[in-house]
Coordinates of C-alpha atoms and ligand atoms in Angstrom, one line a residue:
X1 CA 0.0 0.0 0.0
X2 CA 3.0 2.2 -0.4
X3 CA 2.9 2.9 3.0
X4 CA 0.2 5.5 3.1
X5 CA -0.5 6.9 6.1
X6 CA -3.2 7.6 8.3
X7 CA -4.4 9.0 11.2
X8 CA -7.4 7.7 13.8
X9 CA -8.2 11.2 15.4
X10 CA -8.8 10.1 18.9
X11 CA -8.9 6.7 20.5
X12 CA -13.0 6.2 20.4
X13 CA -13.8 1.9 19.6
X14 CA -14.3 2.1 15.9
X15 CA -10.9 4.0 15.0
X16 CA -8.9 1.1 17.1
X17 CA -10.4 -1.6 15.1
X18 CA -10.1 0.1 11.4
X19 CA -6.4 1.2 12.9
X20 CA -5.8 -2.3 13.9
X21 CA -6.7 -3.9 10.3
X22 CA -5.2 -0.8 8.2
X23 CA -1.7 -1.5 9.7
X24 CA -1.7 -5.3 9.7
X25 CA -2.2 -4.6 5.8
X26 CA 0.9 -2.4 5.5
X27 CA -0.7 0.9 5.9
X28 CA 1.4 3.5 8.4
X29 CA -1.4 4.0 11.0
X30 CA -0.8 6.5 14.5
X31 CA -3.5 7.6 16.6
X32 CA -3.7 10.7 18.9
X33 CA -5.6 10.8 21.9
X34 CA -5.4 13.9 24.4
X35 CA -5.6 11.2 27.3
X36 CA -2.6 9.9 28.7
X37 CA -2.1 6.3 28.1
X38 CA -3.7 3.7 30.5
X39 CA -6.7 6.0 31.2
X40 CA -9.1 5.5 28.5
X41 CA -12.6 4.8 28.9
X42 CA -15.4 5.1 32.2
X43 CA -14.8 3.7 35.4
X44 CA -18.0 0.9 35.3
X45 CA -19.3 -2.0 32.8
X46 CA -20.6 -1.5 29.8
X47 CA -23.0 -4.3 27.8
X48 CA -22.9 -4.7 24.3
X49 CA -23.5 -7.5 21.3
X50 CA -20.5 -9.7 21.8
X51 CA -20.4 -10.8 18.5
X52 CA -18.9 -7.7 17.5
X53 CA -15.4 -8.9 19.0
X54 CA -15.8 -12.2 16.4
X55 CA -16.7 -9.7 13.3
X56 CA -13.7 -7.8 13.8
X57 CA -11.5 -10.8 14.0
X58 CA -10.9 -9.6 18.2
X59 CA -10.7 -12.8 20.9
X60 CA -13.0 -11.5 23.8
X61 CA -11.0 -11.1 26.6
X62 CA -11.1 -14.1 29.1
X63 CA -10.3 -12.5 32.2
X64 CA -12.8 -9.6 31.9
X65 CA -15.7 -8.9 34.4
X66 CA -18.6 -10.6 32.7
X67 CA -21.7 -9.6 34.9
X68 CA -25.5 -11.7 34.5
X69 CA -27.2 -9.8 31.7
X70 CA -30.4 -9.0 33.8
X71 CA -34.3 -8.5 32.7
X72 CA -35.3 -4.9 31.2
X73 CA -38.2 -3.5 32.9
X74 CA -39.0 -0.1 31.1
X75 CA -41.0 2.1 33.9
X76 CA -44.1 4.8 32.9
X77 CA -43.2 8.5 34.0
X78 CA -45.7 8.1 36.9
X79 CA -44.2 4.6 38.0
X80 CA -47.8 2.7 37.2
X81 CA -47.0 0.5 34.5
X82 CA -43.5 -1.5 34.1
X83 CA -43.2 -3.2 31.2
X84 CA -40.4 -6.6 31.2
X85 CA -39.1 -6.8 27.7
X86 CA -36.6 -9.2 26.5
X87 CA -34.3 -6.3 25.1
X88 CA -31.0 -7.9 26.3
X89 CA -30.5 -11.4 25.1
X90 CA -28.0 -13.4 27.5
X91 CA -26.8 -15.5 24.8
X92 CA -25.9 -12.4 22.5
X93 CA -24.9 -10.0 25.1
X94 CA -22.4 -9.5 27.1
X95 CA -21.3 -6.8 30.4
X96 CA -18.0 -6.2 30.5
X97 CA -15.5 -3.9 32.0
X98 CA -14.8 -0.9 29.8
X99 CA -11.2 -0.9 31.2
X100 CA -11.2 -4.5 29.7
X101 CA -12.8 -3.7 26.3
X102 CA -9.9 -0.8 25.5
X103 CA -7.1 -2.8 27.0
X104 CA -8.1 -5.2 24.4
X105 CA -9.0 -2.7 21.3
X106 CA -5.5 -1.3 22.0
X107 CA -3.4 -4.6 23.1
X108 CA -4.8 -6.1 19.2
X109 CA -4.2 -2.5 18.0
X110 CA -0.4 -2.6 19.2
X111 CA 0.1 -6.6 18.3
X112 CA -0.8 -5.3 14.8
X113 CA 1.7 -2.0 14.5
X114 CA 0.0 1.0 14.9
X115 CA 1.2 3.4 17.0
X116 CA 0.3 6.0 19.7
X117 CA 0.5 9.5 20.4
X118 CA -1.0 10.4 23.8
X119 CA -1.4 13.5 25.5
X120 CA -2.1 15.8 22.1
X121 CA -5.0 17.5 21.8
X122 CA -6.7 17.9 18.6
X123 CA -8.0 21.5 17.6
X124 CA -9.7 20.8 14.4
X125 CA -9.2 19.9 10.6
X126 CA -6.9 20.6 8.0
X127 CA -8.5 20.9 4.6
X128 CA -7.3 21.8 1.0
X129 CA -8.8 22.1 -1.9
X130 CA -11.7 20.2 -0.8
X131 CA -9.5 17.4 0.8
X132 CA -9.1 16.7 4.7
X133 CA -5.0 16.6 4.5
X134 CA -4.8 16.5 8.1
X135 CA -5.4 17.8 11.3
X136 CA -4.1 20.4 14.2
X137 CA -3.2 19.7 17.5
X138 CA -1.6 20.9 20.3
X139 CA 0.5 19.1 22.5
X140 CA 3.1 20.7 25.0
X141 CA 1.0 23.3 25.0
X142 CA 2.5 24.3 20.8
X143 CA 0.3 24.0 17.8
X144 CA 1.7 21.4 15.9
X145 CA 0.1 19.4 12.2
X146 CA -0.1 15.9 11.5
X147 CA -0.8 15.5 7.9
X148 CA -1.8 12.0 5.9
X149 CA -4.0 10.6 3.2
X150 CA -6.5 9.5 5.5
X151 CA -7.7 10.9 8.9
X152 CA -10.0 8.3 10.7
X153 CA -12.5 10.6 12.9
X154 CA -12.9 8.4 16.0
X155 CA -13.0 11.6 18.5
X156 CA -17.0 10.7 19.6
X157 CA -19.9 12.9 19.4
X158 CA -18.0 16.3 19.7
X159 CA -15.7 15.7 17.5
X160 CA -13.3 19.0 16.7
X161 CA -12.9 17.3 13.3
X162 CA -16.3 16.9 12.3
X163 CA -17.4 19.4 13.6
X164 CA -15.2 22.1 12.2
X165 CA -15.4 20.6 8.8
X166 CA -16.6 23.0 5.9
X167 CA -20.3 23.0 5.0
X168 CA -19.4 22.1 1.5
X169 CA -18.8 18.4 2.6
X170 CA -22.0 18.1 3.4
X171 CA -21.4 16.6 6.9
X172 CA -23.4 17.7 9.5
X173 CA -21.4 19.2 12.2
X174 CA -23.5 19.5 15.1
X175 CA -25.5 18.0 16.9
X176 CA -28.7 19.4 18.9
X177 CA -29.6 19.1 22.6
X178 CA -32.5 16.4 21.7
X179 CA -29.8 14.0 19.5
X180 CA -27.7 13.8 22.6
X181 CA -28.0 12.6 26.0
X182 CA -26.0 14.5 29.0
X183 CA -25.5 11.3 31.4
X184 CA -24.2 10.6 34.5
X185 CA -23.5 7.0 35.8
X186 CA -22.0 5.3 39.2
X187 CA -22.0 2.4 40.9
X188 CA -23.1 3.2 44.5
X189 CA -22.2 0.7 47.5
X190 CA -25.5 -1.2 48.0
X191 CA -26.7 -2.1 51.9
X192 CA -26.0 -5.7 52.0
X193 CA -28.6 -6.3 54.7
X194 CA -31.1 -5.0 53.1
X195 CA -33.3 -7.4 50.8
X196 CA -33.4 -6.1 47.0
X197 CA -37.2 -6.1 45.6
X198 CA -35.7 -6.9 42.3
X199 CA -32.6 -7.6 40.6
X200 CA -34.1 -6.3 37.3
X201 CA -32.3 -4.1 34.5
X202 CA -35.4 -0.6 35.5
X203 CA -35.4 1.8 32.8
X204 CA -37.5 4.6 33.8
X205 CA -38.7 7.0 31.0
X206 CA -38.9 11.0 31.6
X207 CA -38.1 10.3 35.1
X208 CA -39.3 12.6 37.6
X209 CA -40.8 14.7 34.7
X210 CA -37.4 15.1 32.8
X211 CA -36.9 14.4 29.0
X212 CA -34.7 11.4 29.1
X213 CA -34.6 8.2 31.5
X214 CA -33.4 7.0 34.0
X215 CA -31.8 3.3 34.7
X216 CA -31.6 1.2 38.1
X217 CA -30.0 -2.1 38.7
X218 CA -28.9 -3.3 42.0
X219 CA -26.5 -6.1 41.1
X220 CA -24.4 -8.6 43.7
X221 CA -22.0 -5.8 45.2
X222 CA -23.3 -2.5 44.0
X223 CA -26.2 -0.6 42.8
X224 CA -25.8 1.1 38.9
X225 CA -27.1 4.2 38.4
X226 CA -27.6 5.8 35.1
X227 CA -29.5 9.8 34.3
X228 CA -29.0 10.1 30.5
X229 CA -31.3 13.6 29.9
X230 CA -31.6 16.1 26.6
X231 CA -31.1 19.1 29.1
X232 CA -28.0 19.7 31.1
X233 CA -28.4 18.7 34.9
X234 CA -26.1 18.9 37.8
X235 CA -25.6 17.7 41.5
X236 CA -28.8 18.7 43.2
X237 CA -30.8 16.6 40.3
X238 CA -28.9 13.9 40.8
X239 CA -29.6 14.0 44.4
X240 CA -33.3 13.4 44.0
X241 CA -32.8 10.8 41.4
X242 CA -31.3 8.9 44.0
X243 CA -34.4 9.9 46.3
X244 CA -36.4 8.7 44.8
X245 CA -34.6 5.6 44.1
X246 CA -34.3 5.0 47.6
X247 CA -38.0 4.9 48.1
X248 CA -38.3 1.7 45.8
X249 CA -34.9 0.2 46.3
X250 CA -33.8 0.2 49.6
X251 CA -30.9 -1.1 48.8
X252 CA -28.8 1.9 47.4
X253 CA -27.3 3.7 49.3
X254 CA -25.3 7.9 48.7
X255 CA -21.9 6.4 48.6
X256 CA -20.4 6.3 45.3
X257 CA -17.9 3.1 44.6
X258 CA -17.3 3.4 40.7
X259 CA -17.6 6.2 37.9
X260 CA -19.7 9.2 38.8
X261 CA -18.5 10.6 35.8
X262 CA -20.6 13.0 33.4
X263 CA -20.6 12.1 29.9
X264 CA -22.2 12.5 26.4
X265 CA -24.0 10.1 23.9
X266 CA -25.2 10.4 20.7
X267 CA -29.0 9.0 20.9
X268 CA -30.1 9.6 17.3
X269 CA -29.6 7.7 13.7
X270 CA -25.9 7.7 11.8
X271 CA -24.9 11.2 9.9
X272 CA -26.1 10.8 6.5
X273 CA -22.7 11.8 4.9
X274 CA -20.0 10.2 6.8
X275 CA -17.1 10.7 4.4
X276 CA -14.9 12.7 2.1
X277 CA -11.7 13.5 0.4
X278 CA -9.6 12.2 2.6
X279 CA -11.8 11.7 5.5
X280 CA -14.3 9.1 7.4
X281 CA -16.0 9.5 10.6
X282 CA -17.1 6.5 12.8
X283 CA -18.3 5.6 16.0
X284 CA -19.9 8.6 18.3
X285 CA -18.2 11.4 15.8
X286 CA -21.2 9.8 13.0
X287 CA -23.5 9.0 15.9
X288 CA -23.4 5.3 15.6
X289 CA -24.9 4.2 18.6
X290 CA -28.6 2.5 18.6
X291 CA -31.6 5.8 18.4
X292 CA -32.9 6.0 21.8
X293 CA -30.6 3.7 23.8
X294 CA -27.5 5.0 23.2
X295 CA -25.6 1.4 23.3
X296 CA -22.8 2.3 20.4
X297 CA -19.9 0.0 21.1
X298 CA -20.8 -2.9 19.1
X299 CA -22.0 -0.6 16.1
X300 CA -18.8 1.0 16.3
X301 CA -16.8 -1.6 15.9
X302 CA -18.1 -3.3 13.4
X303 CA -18.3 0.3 11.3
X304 CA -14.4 0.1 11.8
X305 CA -13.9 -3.1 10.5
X306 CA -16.6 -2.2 7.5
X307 CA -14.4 1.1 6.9
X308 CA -10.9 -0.9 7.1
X309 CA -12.3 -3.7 5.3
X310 CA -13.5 -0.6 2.3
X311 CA -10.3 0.8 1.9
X312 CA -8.0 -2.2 1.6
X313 CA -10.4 -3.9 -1.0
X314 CA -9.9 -0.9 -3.2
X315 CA -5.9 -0.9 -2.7
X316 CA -5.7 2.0 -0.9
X317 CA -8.0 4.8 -2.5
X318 CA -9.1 6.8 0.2
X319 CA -11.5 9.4 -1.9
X320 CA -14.8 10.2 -1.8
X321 CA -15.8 7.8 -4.4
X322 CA -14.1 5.1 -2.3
X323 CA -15.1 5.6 1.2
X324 CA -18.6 5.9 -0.2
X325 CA -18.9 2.4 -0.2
X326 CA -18.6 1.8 3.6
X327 CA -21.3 4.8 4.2
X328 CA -23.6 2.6 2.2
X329 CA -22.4 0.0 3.3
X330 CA -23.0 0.7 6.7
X331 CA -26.5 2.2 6.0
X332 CA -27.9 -0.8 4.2
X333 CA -26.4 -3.5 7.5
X334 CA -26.9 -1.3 10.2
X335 CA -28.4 2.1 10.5
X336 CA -31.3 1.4 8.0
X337 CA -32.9 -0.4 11.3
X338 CA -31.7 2.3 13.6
X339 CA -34.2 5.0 11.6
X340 CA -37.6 3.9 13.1
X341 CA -36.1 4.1 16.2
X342 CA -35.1 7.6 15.9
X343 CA -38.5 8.7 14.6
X344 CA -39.9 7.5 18.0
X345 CA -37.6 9.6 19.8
X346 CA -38.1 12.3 17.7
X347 CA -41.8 11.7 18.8
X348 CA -40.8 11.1 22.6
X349 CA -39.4 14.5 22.9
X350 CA -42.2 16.5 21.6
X351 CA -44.8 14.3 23.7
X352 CA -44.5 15.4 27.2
X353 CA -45.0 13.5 30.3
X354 CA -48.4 13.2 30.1
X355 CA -49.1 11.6 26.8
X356 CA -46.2 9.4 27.5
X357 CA -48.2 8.2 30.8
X358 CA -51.1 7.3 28.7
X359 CA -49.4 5.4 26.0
X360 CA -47.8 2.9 28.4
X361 CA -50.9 3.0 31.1
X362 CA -53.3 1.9 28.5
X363 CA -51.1 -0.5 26.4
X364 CA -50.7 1.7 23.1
X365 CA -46.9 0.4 23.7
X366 CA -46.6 -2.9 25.0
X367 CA -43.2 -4.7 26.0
X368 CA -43.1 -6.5 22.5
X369 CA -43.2 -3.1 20.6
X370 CA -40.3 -2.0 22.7
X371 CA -38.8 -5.0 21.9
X372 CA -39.2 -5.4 18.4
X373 CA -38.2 -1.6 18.2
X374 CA -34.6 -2.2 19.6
X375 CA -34.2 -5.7 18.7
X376 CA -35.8 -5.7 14.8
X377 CA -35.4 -2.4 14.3
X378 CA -39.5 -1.1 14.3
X379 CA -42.7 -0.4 15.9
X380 CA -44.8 -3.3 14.1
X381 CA -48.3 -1.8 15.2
X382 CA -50.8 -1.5 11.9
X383 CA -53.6 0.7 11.3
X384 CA -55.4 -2.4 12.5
X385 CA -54.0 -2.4 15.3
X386 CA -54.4 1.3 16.5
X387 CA -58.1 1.1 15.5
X388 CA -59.1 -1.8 18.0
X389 CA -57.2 0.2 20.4
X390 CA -59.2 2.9 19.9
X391 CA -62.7 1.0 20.4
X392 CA -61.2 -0.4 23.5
X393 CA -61.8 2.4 25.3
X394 CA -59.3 4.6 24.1
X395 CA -60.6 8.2 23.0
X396 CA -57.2 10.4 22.4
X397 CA -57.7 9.7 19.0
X398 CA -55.2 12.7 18.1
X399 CA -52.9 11.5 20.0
X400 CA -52.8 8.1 18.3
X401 CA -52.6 9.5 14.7
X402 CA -49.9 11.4 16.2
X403 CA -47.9 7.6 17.3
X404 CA -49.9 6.3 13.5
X405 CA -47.7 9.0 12.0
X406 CA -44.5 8.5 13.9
X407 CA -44.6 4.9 13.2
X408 CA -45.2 5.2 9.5
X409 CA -42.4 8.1 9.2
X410 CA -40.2 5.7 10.4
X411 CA -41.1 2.7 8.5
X412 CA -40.4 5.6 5.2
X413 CA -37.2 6.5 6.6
X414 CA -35.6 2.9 6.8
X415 CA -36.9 2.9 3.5
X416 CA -35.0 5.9 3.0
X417 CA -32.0 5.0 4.7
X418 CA -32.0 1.5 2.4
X419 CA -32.3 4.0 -0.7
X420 CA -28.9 5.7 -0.4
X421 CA -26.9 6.1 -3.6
X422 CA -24.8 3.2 -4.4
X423 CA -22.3 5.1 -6.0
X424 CA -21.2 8.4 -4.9
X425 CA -22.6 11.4 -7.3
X426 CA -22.7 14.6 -5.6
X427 CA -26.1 15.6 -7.2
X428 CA -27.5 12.5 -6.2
X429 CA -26.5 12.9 -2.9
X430 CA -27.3 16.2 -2.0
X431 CA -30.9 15.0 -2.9
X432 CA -31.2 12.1 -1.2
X433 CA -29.4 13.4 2.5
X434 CA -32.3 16.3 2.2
X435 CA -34.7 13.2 2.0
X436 CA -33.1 11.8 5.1
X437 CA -32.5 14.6 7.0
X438 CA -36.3 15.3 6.9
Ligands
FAD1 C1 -22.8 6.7 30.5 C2 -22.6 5.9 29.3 C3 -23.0 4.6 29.3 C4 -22.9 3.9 28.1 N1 -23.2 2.6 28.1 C5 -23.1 1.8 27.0 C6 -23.4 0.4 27.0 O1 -23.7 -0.1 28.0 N2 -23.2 -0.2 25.8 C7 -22.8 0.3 24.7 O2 -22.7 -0.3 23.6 N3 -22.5 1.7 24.6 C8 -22.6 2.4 25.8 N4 -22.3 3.7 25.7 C9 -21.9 4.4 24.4 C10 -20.5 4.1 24.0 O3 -19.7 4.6 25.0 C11 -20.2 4.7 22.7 O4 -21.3 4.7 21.8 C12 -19.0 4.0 22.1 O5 -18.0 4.0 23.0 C13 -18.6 4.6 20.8 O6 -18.0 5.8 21.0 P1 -16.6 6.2 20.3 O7 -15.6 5.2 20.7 O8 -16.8 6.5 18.9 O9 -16.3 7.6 21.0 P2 -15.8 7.9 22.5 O10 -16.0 6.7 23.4 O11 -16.3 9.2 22.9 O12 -14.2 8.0 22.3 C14 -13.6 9.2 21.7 C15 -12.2 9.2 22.0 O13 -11.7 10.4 21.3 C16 -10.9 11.2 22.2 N5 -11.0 12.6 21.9 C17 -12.1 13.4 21.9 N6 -11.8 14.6 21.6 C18 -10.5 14.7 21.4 C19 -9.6 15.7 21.1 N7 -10.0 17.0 20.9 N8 -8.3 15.4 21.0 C20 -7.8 14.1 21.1 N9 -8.7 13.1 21.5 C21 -10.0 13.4 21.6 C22 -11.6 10.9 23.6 O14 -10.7 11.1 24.7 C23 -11.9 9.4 23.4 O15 -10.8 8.6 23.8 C24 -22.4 4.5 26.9 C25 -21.9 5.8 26.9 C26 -22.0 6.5 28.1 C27 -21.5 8.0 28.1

């Protein structure tokens, strides 16, 4: 591959993998990461699709933290009706340390060549004539550039890359405060004379009122705690999360044992344009996690592999035309399913509390919708459907065209999604991303 070079801008789970699978075939690969080495990642367990580690060729570690995948309850605003799901499969998911997953992601990484540049910050892009040629960073506190044929945008959902990228690349460079979640998450000691109610994976929507949810799971040492909201939030809400926690699990106690760490995710479908001259953006930084959820690590990982996998099947060619491939690509496998998803979140924000209330009270969404919507990728309810729910008893008829509408927006925008341009022409598109960024 004569050597070309190229550059994962920051260490995120999808630039390790393509970083890994680039330099194994001969290409000169170095990412930079503003953390120092040995400190990646969140201080608690993450679960994901295990398979991902077998797509992308990756032996799951042995001696990780594997923790019992539980049952996912999703809890109504006003606490009357939980819903078990069966969301999380046991068989296909795993909960592992996040600690583990990076030592692993960068022990295959290293094994394979690529190198490391810790402690530099990235400031933003460097582009020429239409081409990203590389990017700035600063590092000892001087501006300095890295330049190379491709840079690999792995810097999550903020990414200075991405987002300082000029508009005629047709990437979107933000996003807004309903596509991303401001979390918080720890693992609070847990009263071990006290009797848990439930071992149970408790996903409360708009909890306490708030746009977002809220997750609770006392497991066998500690209780995990998780506030992922679309507005920013700070000590004295987190305070009464835990409350109120208290007053159904009292179990948890106010002392923190892991994480407590704010963070960001991305909770809405993939950037329609994920590429150009010289550039590709995966993981977080193309908001590649599942709408709604916000579980990205497995979709990330296999979108590296994809975007390796691209570029050494077309000898190197890192150009538009090229990396086109593993947008589609990654559209037709995985985010096509993500759309319907993000139409009901879409819907979710505008909703409010109340309307949410009555669509779980009276069974307009039942635990297999939720289901089939993260699982198979869509809400399956038909006109049919909605109608007997209506004649039993249910009279917001507005509000259910409103969910009819939802729905069959995001049935048309998988449809959408599936309809991307196999080859890349700019004309054609510029028309379809104004399709699907309807
Ligand atoms: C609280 C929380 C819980 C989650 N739970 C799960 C879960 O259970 N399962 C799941 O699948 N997913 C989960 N996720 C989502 C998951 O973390 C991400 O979707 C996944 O890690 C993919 O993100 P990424 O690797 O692309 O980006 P990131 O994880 O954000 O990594 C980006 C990297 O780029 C570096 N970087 C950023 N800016 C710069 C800069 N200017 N200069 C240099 N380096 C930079 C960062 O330091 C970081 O190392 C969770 C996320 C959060 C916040």
């Amino acid at each position: 591959m004569d050597n070309k070079k190229v550059i994962i801008a920051g260490a995120g789970h999808g630039g390790l993998v393509a970083a890994a699978h680039l330099s194994a075939n001969g290409f000169d690969v170095t990412v930079i990461e503003r953390f120092a080495q040995g400190t990646l990642g969140y201080d608690w367990t993450d679960m994901f699709e295990k398979d991902c580690f077998d797509f992308c060729g990756i032996e799951l570690p042995k001696n990780a933290n594997y923790v019992k995948v539980p049952e996912s309850v999703f809890v109504s605003p006003n606490k009357k009706t939980k819903i078990k799901t069966e969301v999380l499969s046991p068989i296909t998911n795993v909960n592992m340390d996040r600690s583990a997953i990076y030592d692993s992601l960068i022990g295959f990484a290293l094994e394979k060549g690529v190198k490391f540049e810790y402690e530099t910050k990235i400031i933003s892009p460097i582009v020429e004539n239409n081409r990203v040629t590389g990017i700035f960073v600063e590092k000892n506190g001087k501006k300095e550039t890295r330049k190379a044929d491709l840079i690999i945008d792995a810097a999550g959902a903020f990414s200075p890359v991405r987002s300082l990228l000029p508009s005629n690349l047709m990437i979107e460079n933000e996003f807004d405060n309903t596509q991303v979640f401001e979390t918080f998450r720890a693992f609070y000691e847990r009263d071990m004379t006290v009797t848990p109610p439930d071992t149970d994976w408790n996903v409360y929507f708009f909890h306490l009122d708030k746009p977002g949810i809220s997750w609770y799971e006392c497991r066998e040492e500690y209780c995990d705690v998780l506030i992922g909201r679309f507005n920013k939030f700070g000590e004295q809400d987190i305070k009464q999360v835990i409350d109120d926690f208290k007053n159904e699990h009292p179990e948890l106690t106010d002392k923190i044992i892991r994480g407590g760490q704010f963070a960001f995710i991305p909770v809405r479908r993939a950037v329609g344009k994920m590429v150009a001259d010289g550039y590709a953006a995966v993981g977080d930084s193309a908001a590649m996690t599942v709408a709604l959820i916000g579980s990205g690590i497995a979709n990330s990982m296999i979108a590296g592999k994809m975007l390796a996998d691209v570029v050494i099947e077309n000898n190197g060619k890192t150009d538009v035309k090229t990396l086109w491939k593993y947008n589609v690509r990654y559209f037709k496998e995985i985010n096509a399913d993500i759309c319907s998803l993000d139409k009901l979140r879409e819907m979710l924000c505008t909703l409010g509390t109340d309307n949410l209330n009555f669509l779980l009270n009276k069974g307009v969404v039942k635990g297999e919708d939720i289901t089939a919507a993260i699982k198979e990728g869509g809400i399956k309810l038909g006109i049919k459907d909605l109608i007997e729910k209506a004649t039993k008893g249910i009279s917001d008829i507005p509000l259910l065209l409103k969910v009819m509408k939802t729905l069959n927006e995001g049935e048309k925008l998988s449809k959408i999604a599936l309809s991307i341009p196999e080859e890349y022409d700019e004309n054609k598109v510029k028309m379809w991303l104004s399709e699907y960024n309807c």
